[in-house]
XYZ file of C-alpha atoms in Angstrom:
659
model
C 107.947 100.871 121.638
C 104.476 99.306 122.233
C 102.583 97.937 118.782
C 99.859 97.356 118.614
C 97.556 94.911 116.317
C 94.055 96.237 115.115
C 92.153 92.670 114.535
C 88.683 94.312 113.089
C 86.203 93.376 110.090
C 86.317 95.085 106.623
C 83.609 97.933 107.742
C 84.152 98.953 110.867
C 85.532 102.275 110.877
C 88.258 102.271 113.299
C 89.972 104.720 114.002
C 93.515 105.292 115.654
C 93.123 108.335 117.975
C 90.065 106.452 119.591
C 92.564 103.321 120.182
C 95.245 104.818 121.584
C 92.571 106.765 123.919
C 91.173 103.384 124.551
C 95.078 101.892 125.302
C 96.328 104.886 126.689
C 98.663 105.127 124.561
C 99.901 108.717 122.358
C 99.836 109.389 118.354
C 99.863 105.771 116.791
C 100.172 105.318 113.459
C 100.443 102.955 110.836
C 103.719 100.386 111.219
C 107.084 100.749 109.424
C 108.299 97.702 107.141
C 111.418 96.903 109.073
C 108.425 96.648 112.435
C 106.345 94.367 110.107
C 109.112 92.381 108.604
C 111.714 91.974 111.968
C 108.810 92.106 114.328
C 106.150 90.264 112.336
C 107.916 88.348 110.293
C 105.508 89.310 107.736
C 104.643 92.263 104.603
C 102.847 95.275 103.741
C 99.596 93.694 103.068
C 99.911 90.430 104.574
C 99.686 91.360 107.668
C 96.800 89.093 110.233
C 96.202 87.819 113.870
C 98.489 85.046 112.639
C 101.565 86.996 112.570
C 101.381 86.930 115.891
C 103.036 84.284 116.645
C 105.966 84.914 114.765
C 106.638 87.405 117.225
C 109.869 86.238 119.737
C 108.693 85.839 123.365
C 110.725 88.314 124.545
C 108.758 91.081 122.238
C 105.442 89.774 122.096
C 104.204 90.845 125.570
C 104.419 94.512 124.269
C 102.352 93.511 121.666
C 98.506 95.701 122.302
C 95.479 93.506 120.407
C 92.410 95.184 119.807
C 89.658 92.652 118.896
C 86.789 94.606 116.934
C 83.453 92.919 118.875
C 80.965 93.636 115.599
C 84.228 90.344 114.666
C 83.664 88.280 117.563
C 79.470 89.072 117.336
C 78.951 88.377 113.669
C 76.654 85.494 113.273
C 76.479 85.160 109.757
C 79.705 82.527 109.303
C 82.832 82.303 109.633
C 86.286 85.269 109.259
C 87.950 85.813 106.148
C 91.754 85.888 106.830
C 95.544 86.241 104.643
C 97.099 83.964 106.865
C 101.124 84.574 105.746
C 100.559 86.169 103.049
C 98.573 87.808 100.450
C 97.963 85.263 98.156
C 96.222 82.616 100.105
C 93.136 83.031 102.569
C 91.694 81.080 105.333
C 87.870 80.650 106.528
C 87.912 80.772 110.694
C 84.773 81.242 113.345
C 85.373 83.906 115.970
C 85.640 81.152 118.736
C 89.584 80.019 116.672
C 89.847 83.898 116.542
C 89.566 83.542 120.299
C 91.319 80.043 120.933
C 94.528 81.290 118.805
C 94.747 84.672 120.679
C 94.178 82.747 124.221
C 97.951 80.164 122.922
C 100.088 82.963 121.813
C 102.474 82.406 124.909
C 103.646 86.077 126.663
C 100.607 87.306 124.889
C 98.877 89.163 127.623
C 97.107 92.216 126.325
C 93.797 91.752 124.395
C 91.471 94.148 124.366
C 87.907 93.721 123.125
C 86.682 97.696 121.392
C 83.030 98.490 120.313
C 84.116 101.041 117.039
C 80.420 101.576 116.133
C 80.246 103.650 119.611
C 83.454 105.068 119.067
C 82.110 105.669 115.883
C 79.121 106.969 116.347
C 80.423 109.584 119.617
C 83.439 110.656 117.200
C 80.504 111.933 114.179
C 78.467 113.238 116.910
C 81.257 115.161 118.047
C 82.705 116.134 114.672
C 79.737 117.352 113.487
C 78.274 119.904 116.692
C 74.714 118.959 116.092
C 71.617 117.006 116.296
C 70.929 114.545 113.010
C 68.484 115.138 111.349
C 64.433 113.137 111.816
C 65.169 110.969 108.724
C 69.009 110.036 109.348
C 68.097 109.175 113.462
C 65.180 106.791 111.668
C 67.905 105.632 109.054
C 70.105 104.692 112.530
C 67.290 103.140 115.158
C 66.069 100.746 111.277
C 69.368 99.558 110.365
C 70.087 98.539 114.643
C 66.491 97.206 114.695
C 67.578 95.288 111.409
C 64.541 96.787 109.049
C 64.945 95.833 105.393
C 64.874 97.966 103.226
C 63.788 97.010 100.435
C 67.424 94.321 100.897
C 69.684 97.110 101.580
C 68.788 98.109 105.222
C 71.258 100.819 105.659
C 70.900 103.846 104.684
C 72.949 105.695 101.660
C 73.323 108.912 103.677
C 73.970 106.871 107.214
C 76.071 104.520 105.875
C 77.529 105.104 102.692
C 80.700 102.857 102.734
C 78.660 100.170 103.836
C 75.776 101.023 101.741
C 77.724 100.253 98.406
C 79.206 97.180 99.271
C 75.735 96.139 100.201
C 73.650 97.541 96.645
C 76.493 95.499 94.863
C 76.495 92.158 96.315
C 72.342 91.594 96.785
C 71.444 93.087 94.038
C 73.950 90.640 92.474
C 76.471 93.455 90.659
C 80.078 91.930 92.610
C 81.147 88.729 94.520
C 83.965 88.797 96.715
C 86.285 87.013 95.853
C 89.495 84.610 97.637
C 92.548 86.869 96.715
C 92.050 90.798 98.714
C 90.476 93.532 96.195
C 89.614 91.348 93.663
C 85.771 90.546 92.896
C 83.872 88.922 90.736
C 82.698 90.611 88.134
C 78.697 89.534 87.677
C 76.609 89.637 84.370
C 74.421 92.105 85.495
C 77.775 94.819 85.659
C 78.896 93.221 83.523
C 76.618 93.996 80.940
C 77.047 97.379 81.726
C 80.507 96.794 80.925
C 79.957 95.537 77.511
C 76.873 97.978 76.896
C 80.477 100.740 76.905
C 82.337 97.656 74.792
C 80.433 98.191 72.683
C 79.705 102.244 72.792
C 83.658 102.560 72.823
C 83.936 99.787 69.959
C 81.812 101.824 67.286
C 83.393 105.376 68.598
C 86.910 105.269 68.233
C 86.342 102.620 64.701
C 85.222 105.989 63.181
C 88.615 107.094 64.071
C 90.277 104.739 62.325
C 91.462 102.267 65.519
C 91.808 98.598 65.247
C 91.478 96.362 68.294
C 94.243 94.274 68.927
C 96.056 92.656 72.235
C 99.406 92.115 73.798
C 100.482 90.146 76.392
C 99.713 90.735 79.917
C 103.808 89.987 81.090
C 106.562 92.454 81.031
C 110.336 92.388 81.198
C 112.247 94.332 84.445
C 114.754 94.963 81.307
C 112.029 97.359 79.112
C 110.020 98.466 82.465
C 113.400 100.050 83.657
C 113.695 101.695 80.407
C 110.441 103.272 81.661
C 111.531 103.979 85.310
C 110.998 107.598 85.449
C 107.434 106.340 83.438
C 106.804 103.845 85.459
C 108.269 105.083 88.443
C 104.368 106.492 90.083
C 103.553 102.893 89.199
C 106.568 101.081 91.021
C 104.996 100.528 94.478
C 101.797 98.560 92.463
C 103.693 96.258 89.952
C 102.742 93.284 90.506
C 105.126 90.399 89.867
C 106.075 86.841 88.151
C 109.437 85.472 90.227
C 108.491 81.761 90.075
C 107.141 79.093 87.870
C 105.985 75.862 89.783
C 108.520 74.930 92.261
C 111.558 76.191 89.857
C 112.183 80.333 90.289
C 112.724 82.393 87.126
C 116.098 83.995 86.443
C 114.186 86.713 85.980
C 111.568 88.109 87.578
C 108.411 89.299 85.060
C 106.157 91.941 86.341
C 102.007 91.735 85.225
C 101.439 95.192 83.640
C 99.948 98.240 85.317
C 99.459 99.868 82.061
C 101.493 98.648 78.971
C 103.535 101.760 77.564
C 106.205 99.666 78.011
C 104.646 97.047 76.608
C 103.323 98.019 73.035
C 105.957 100.952 72.420
C 109.409 98.615 71.445
C 106.939 97.450 68.464
C 105.967 100.909 67.397
C 109.648 101.333 66.595
C 109.634 97.749 64.706
C 106.198 98.537 63.098
C 106.396 102.457 62.050
C 108.964 103.077 59.547
C 108.033 105.428 57.406
C 105.972 108.569 57.211
C 103.524 106.379 55.491
C 103.331 104.062 58.103
C 101.442 106.426 60.420
C 99.178 107.943 61.787
C 99.113 104.255 63.426
C 96.146 103.893 66.278
C 94.781 101.191 68.166
C 93.365 99.921 71.370
C 93.202 97.432 73.450
C 90.231 95.789 75.762
C 92.743 93.709 78.577
C 93.071 93.409 82.921
C 95.602 95.081 84.475
C 97.298 94.477 87.504
C 97.866 97.873 90.392
C 98.307 96.238 93.486
C 96.742 98.338 95.444
C 97.584 98.000 99.037
C 95.166 101.449 100.749
C 91.646 100.910 100.979
C 90.797 98.453 97.949
C 87.281 99.103 97.159
C 85.195 97.428 94.133
C 85.719 98.629 90.960
C 86.909 101.758 92.763
C 90.622 100.823 93.903
C 91.397 97.147 92.683
C 94.253 95.577 92.722
C 92.759 93.845 88.617
C 90.623 95.847 87.074
C 88.781 95.488 83.194
C 90.439 98.994 81.276
C 90.313 100.191 77.058
C 94.080 101.761 76.954
C 94.574 103.127 73.280
C 97.651 104.155 71.826
C 98.602 106.077 68.833
C 101.179 107.985 66.575
C 101.170 110.920 64.408
C 103.217 112.820 62.273
C 102.755 116.559 64.542
C 101.345 116.989 67.630
C 97.929 119.205 65.853
C 96.917 115.563 64.655
C 97.527 114.231 68.178
C 95.945 116.754 69.846
C 92.756 116.288 68.148
C 92.436 112.689 68.349
C 93.031 114.049 72.362
C 90.004 116.045 72.283
C 87.835 113.332 69.567
C 88.926 110.590 72.287
C 87.650 112.195 75.336
C 84.355 113.266 73.746
C 83.590 109.915 73.943
C 84.196 109.471 77.308
C 82.262 112.311 77.984
C 79.195 110.679 76.255
C 79.657 107.677 77.784
C 78.707 108.961 80.925
C 76.489 111.431 80.065
C 74.839 109.505 77.181
C 75.003 106.013 78.949
C 74.984 106.325 82.189
C 72.990 109.377 82.784
C 76.102 110.282 85.335
C 77.255 114.291 84.220
C 81.090 115.143 84.055
C 83.056 118.071 83.868
C 85.827 118.319 80.631
C 89.366 120.096 81.676
C 92.652 119.141 81.832
C 95.330 117.890 84.507
C 97.696 119.912 86.720
C 101.223 119.164 86.434
C 101.116 117.205 89.274
C 98.602 114.895 88.407
C 99.248 114.411 85.156
C 100.067 111.373 83.440
C 103.466 110.702 84.228
C 105.743 111.031 81.409
C 102.618 112.755 79.602
C 103.175 116.891 78.365
C 99.224 116.936 79.001
C 96.483 114.764 80.745
C 92.047 115.888 80.248
C 90.560 114.287 81.676
C 86.335 113.622 82.562
C 85.241 114.303 86.392
C 82.423 113.130 88.144
C 80.941 113.901 91.307
C 79.773 111.621 94.415
C 76.683 113.529 96.324
C 76.885 111.245 99.194
C 80.744 111.935 99.654
C 81.521 115.514 97.796
C 83.983 113.830 96.308
C 85.002 113.919 93.311
C 86.154 111.022 90.807
C 88.123 110.763 87.700
C 86.477 109.733 85.351
C 88.391 108.907 82.566
C 91.344 110.692 81.102
C 93.200 111.182 77.474
C 96.635 112.059 76.821
C 98.867 114.149 74.491
C 102.549 112.377 75.027
C 104.672 114.026 73.134
C 107.772 113.257 71.699
C 108.932 111.705 75.039
C 108.268 108.513 74.364
C 109.718 107.914 70.746
C 112.922 109.665 72.565
C 116.023 107.242 71.783
C 116.542 107.147 75.282
C 113.651 105.654 75.992
C 111.876 103.888 72.569
C 113.182 105.453 69.487
C 110.703 105.486 67.505
C 111.388 107.749 64.269
C 110.503 109.154 60.505
C 112.419 110.400 58.001
C 110.936 113.556 57.836
C 109.158 113.775 54.186
C 109.141 117.934 53.692
C 112.810 117.557 53.698
C 114.223 116.114 50.240
C 117.965 115.528 50.794
C 119.719 113.027 51.182
C 120.311 112.541 54.902
C 117.111 113.718 55.889
C 116.921 113.996 59.676
C 115.041 111.766 61.785
C 111.438 113.245 62.995
C 110.039 111.045 66.572
C 106.743 110.226 66.904
C 103.759 112.317 68.800
C 102.083 110.079 70.530
C 98.736 109.331 72.565
C 97.089 107.161 75.074
C 93.790 106.895 76.432
C 92.404 104.648 78.707
C 88.918 104.316 80.715
C 88.263 101.438 82.925
C 84.897 99.271 84.613
C 85.667 102.483 87.164
C 82.488 103.799 85.475
C 80.542 100.985 87.030
C 81.013 102.248 90.550
C 80.808 106.441 89.619
C 76.578 105.080 88.024
C 75.745 103.049 91.544
C 77.036 105.854 94.096
C 75.564 108.058 91.662
C 72.026 106.630 91.209
C 70.745 104.293 93.824
C 69.609 104.837 96.572
C 68.620 103.102 100.502
C 66.339 100.206 97.467
C 69.010 99.047 95.975
C 70.525 100.355 92.951
C 68.728 102.293 89.965
C 69.608 101.243 86.566
C 70.200 103.973 83.862
C 67.917 102.282 80.518
C 71.057 101.759 77.741
C 72.272 100.035 80.578
C 70.113 98.018 82.261
C 70.279 94.161 81.601
C 66.578 94.070 81.824
C 64.962 97.367 80.725
C 61.066 96.011 82.386
C 60.332 93.521 84.688
C 56.269 92.231 84.084
C 54.607 90.705 86.688
C 51.174 89.288 87.204
C 49.314 91.093 90.010
C 45.520 91.074 91.474
C 45.252 87.278 92.299
C 43.772 86.265 95.536
C 42.430 82.852 96.073
C 39.044 83.568 94.836
C 40.243 83.270 91.194
C 40.171 79.563 89.258
C 43.432 78.403 87.608
C 42.182 79.934 84.069
C 42.048 82.592 85.796
C 46.172 82.567 86.293
C 46.820 81.092 82.787
C 44.823 83.802 81.210
C 47.045 87.129 83.403
C 50.392 84.945 82.424
C 49.628 84.408 79.047
C 49.452 88.040 79.451
C 52.789 88.579 80.796
C 54.129 86.507 77.623
C 52.633 88.411 75.200
C 53.289 92.180 76.955
C 57.058 90.461 77.356
C 56.726 89.158 73.888
C 55.775 92.504 72.135
C 57.867 94.409 74.039
C 60.978 92.177 73.210
C 60.061 92.450 69.505
C 60.542 96.494 69.024
C 64.086 96.297 71.480
C 63.353 96.782 74.459
C 65.220 93.927 77.413
C 61.807 92.311 79.200
C 61.360 89.934 81.109
C 58.475 88.243 83.025
C 58.230 87.263 86.716
C 55.820 84.397 87.139
C 58.124 82.255 89.954
C 55.558 80.650 91.889
C 55.926 80.730 95.760
C 56.681 83.794 96.007
C 54.000 87.317 96.313
C 54.029 90.312 94.299
C 55.192 92.682 97.242
C 58.367 89.790 97.256
C 58.672 90.191 93.365
C 58.736 93.621 94.038
C 61.248 93.935 95.782
C 63.727 91.339 93.725
C 63.974 93.799 90.612
C 63.931 97.584 92.561
C 67.401 95.779 94.283
C 68.212 95.261 91.105
C 67.697 98.890 89.963
C 64.996 97.498 86.689
C 63.636 100.555 85.061
C 60.255 100.115 84.619
C 58.193 97.542 86.356
C 54.734 96.473 84.410
C 52.114 95.378 86.935
C 48.955 93.001 84.766
C 46.443 91.733 86.653
C 42.497 90.818 86.008
C 41.174 93.993 86.694
C 44.315 96.103 83.954
C 42.895 93.619 81.276
C 39.103 93.986 82.016
C 39.924 97.621 81.433
C 42.628 96.750 78.010
C 45.888 98.891 79.265
C 49.073 97.399 82.614
C 49.882 99.915 85.712
C 53.863 100.496 85.264
C 55.906 101.848 88.370
C 58.979 103.740 87.514
C 62.269 102.586 89.233
C 63.896 105.870 89.858
C 60.548 107.993 91.497
C 57.978 105.176 92.582
C 55.647 106.745 89.852
C 53.043 104.669 89.464
C 50.958 104.880 86.020
C 48.855 102.783 83.889
C 49.134 102.436 79.873
C 46.943 101.185 77.455
C 47.595 98.189 76.536
C 46.619 99.762 72.608
C 50.261 101.375 70.837
C 51.745 99.320 74.390
C 55.865 99.745 73.025
C 55.232 103.234 71.975
C 54.942 103.912 75.228
C 57.784 102.047 77.343
C 59.986 103.204 75.092
C 58.999 106.537 75.428
C 59.028 105.667 79.573
C 62.055 104.378 79.106
C 63.409 107.801 76.772
C 62.523 109.835 79.920
C 63.680 107.824 82.354
C 67.761 107.685 81.204
C 66.667 112.568 80.598
C 65.219 112.373 83.628
C 68.276 110.564 84.864
C 70.385 113.008 83.797
C 68.534 116.037 84.508
C 68.502 114.932 88.265
C 72.518 114.069 88.714
C 73.703 117.214 86.234
C 70.876 119.305 88.903
C 72.892 118.073 92.053
C 76.288 118.129 90.366
C 75.398 122.145 89.222
C 74.692 122.936 92.867
C 77.318 121.858 94.793
C 79.973 123.240 92.551
C 80.640 126.730 94.606
C 83.564 129.071 93.646
C 85.349 130.305 96.360
C 86.805 133.859 96.136
C 88.266 133.688 99.267
C 90.647 131.329 101.168
C 87.781 130.929 104.591
C 85.247 129.955 102.436
C 87.410 127.302 101.070
C 87.578 124.527 103.508
C 83.905 125.382 104.659
C 82.524 123.990 101.041
C 84.064 121.126 101.464
C 82.809 120.501 104.518
C 79.560 121.440 103.027
C 80.027 118.234 99.836
C 80.727 120.410 97.356
C 83.448 120.948 95.102
C 85.605 124.671 94.985
C 85.901 126.695 92.113
C 88.974 128.774 92.441
C 91.401 131.419 90.867
C 94.809 129.891 91.437
C 97.904 130.241 90.390
C 98.670 126.546 88.605
C 101.843 125.954 90.886
C 102.454 122.738 92.543
C 104.093 124.192 96.043
C 100.577 125.991 95.643
C 98.315 122.554 95.075
C 101.057 120.600 98.290
C 99.986 123.294 100.611
C 96.216 123.297 99.078
C 96.002 119.562 100.362
C 97.721 120.185 103.766
C 95.937 123.624 104.303
C 92.675 121.842 103.824
C 93.510 118.351 105.662
C 95.050 120.505 108.661
C 91.961 122.784 108.602
C 89.377 119.390 108.697
C 90.504 117.780 111.335
C 92.410 120.196 113.373
C 94.490 118.347 116.261
C 92.724 115.326 115.069
C 94.509 112.671 113.763
C 94.252 111.796 109.670
C 92.347 108.229 109.776
C 94.475 106.869 107.211
C 92.437 104.268 106.264
C 89.844 106.593 105.275
C 90.154 109.228 101.712
C 91.729 111.838 102.230
C 90.603 114.419 103.974
C 93.077 117.568 102.032
C 91.706 118.690 99.082
C 93.822 118.107 95.032
C 93.668 119.836 92.381
C 90.772 117.395 89.985
C 90.616 119.957 86.985
C 91.865 123.190 85.110
C 87.876 123.229 83.842
C 87.550 123.850 80.115
C 84.861 125.859 80.314
C 85.925 128.258 82.332
C 83.009 130.331 84.601
C 83.002 134.457 84.035
C 80.938 135.455 87.004
C 84.132 136.915 88.398
C 86.140 136.348 85.479
C 90.035 135.920 85.701
C 90.721 139.488 85.713
C 95.293 138.574 84.388
C 97.554 140.568 86.999
C 94.680 141.382 89.759
C 93.137 138.489 90.216
C 94.966 136.833 93.111
C 95.906 132.784 93.660
C 92.710 132.114 97.311
C 95.766 130.083 98.571
C 98.783 131.640 98.466
C 98.555 135.235 96.986
C 100.125 135.166 93.122
C 98.342 136.710 90.018
C 96.235 133.469 89.072
C 95.118 131.653 85.659
C 92.352 130.120 86.120
C 90.042 128.871 87.306
C 90.702 125.105 88.365
C 88.199 122.767 90.716
C 89.694 121.323 94.182
C 87.744 119.025 95.569
C 88.116 116.020 97.774
C 88.373 113.289 95.935
C 88.810 108.929 95.607
């Protein structure tokens, strides 16, 4: 066995096949836990170059080390590594890293690789067609370091890097020194607050009240729900020590709160008069993701809300499930201008321990991947059974002395800060964020323009006062407006600054505008500029904000609709996925068929090339069974066949590659 240690930048496109070719090794795959523990004395999530110091002299000679050239040539600063545990981060220079590798006694196989070149060659080979002129120009600009409004990579050329740059350069997010965790900065947190206000008002109208439960879960309680928690088990974080003292019993940090809440449901619900019980909490949860963390999409800690309710009947519970799902759809469509498809998850994809999971599914056009937006679950009586949490009341319909016990019907539903990532991916462009007005912290930025060296200080004061006057007028009618009166910045630099941050409207005011009793507006979503009269400015700006919000949703909806294809033959399925679309297929709804679709579509996509474990899967999965079913052609029961296995199709299902 020849272990291979790859040391690369987090955004480099490492490819196991390219590495194998370089080292003349075949079929490289991730090391198992035994190799990490026995040879490197480390564990998944904590692997770093420093683990090489733990390898014995007799084994280190067999180790191959591959170092990313981009890492060694990066002049932006020090390199962040976990020393020997993922709970700490250290920073070293490229020179220190090279010095360390030379110091490892017996380590002789160290290779430098240009992953940028490998990624480019792989992309060319895979597409087997010349890039468009626009893509070639964008790639050329990126190499040359040309800045596009603060973002120096095109969304269409390198989507992961574009996403990272947009989040950090717009001041939405900052990377933290614990891997997989991020700082949500005010610009992004404002979006979350707007979502909170909207959703809180919605659930209060349904009779739901907010509360808060502790984040800690005892191992005893967690074990009681082992079937449900099995899917979360690899991601559960445990507290094992307080200071220098080992805890008598490890305590888990909640990955979700069923196990935290439901013992107290059993305590609080003693009679049918205690029903319905409807509570929600806003909190953070921890799921120790090891594979490919992405800001807002897959993080080790994230903010969310989780609602948990108990009812006497299934009918009442199901009404609430769909009422909440409607609120989720409205958050995406009315606030974030992101279209979604409502539906039900397959048996394989539904919430563990639940009876049914309803969902809103989004779509990221730049990658052609679906993304789960939010879910609302009907749990049935699974959690209220005696062997679980024994949440029971006496049946009010029975008047006998020994009235039978009735297990309550339960629901749970959740929405997270993933919403922010979906919004950024949907609307952002090569200049940065494009913010929907309803959730933009700054809806209008006012910039003084047209001032030259010929203008006097009095001229400048008049323009500045006009900016502040317009700001005050807009704020008075509820528009979130700011004036950028910073000195020593040109209007162009200010335009750049606010374009990256996605402010929906820019208002430009200069001496000539004031002579005409007007201002100039520029839309961030379309860059269309138009003069607006100072008289009635408030209503004009409010109308423009509403127009931008509606136009953004309409544009995103058209893109989504155009990229959902009805597929009636298997030989059309993978080509549709490869064209960055989702597929609506007649489907039998069998779990074994779903597994076959994922395996078969991945194999057909990759051919003989091994799948990159760090990248999202190339196989298709079921996203949902849409509530609104296609009618052209309709499913004819007993006649329409599943396109994969040939069994009778029950409904159309939405399949696609996903995050």
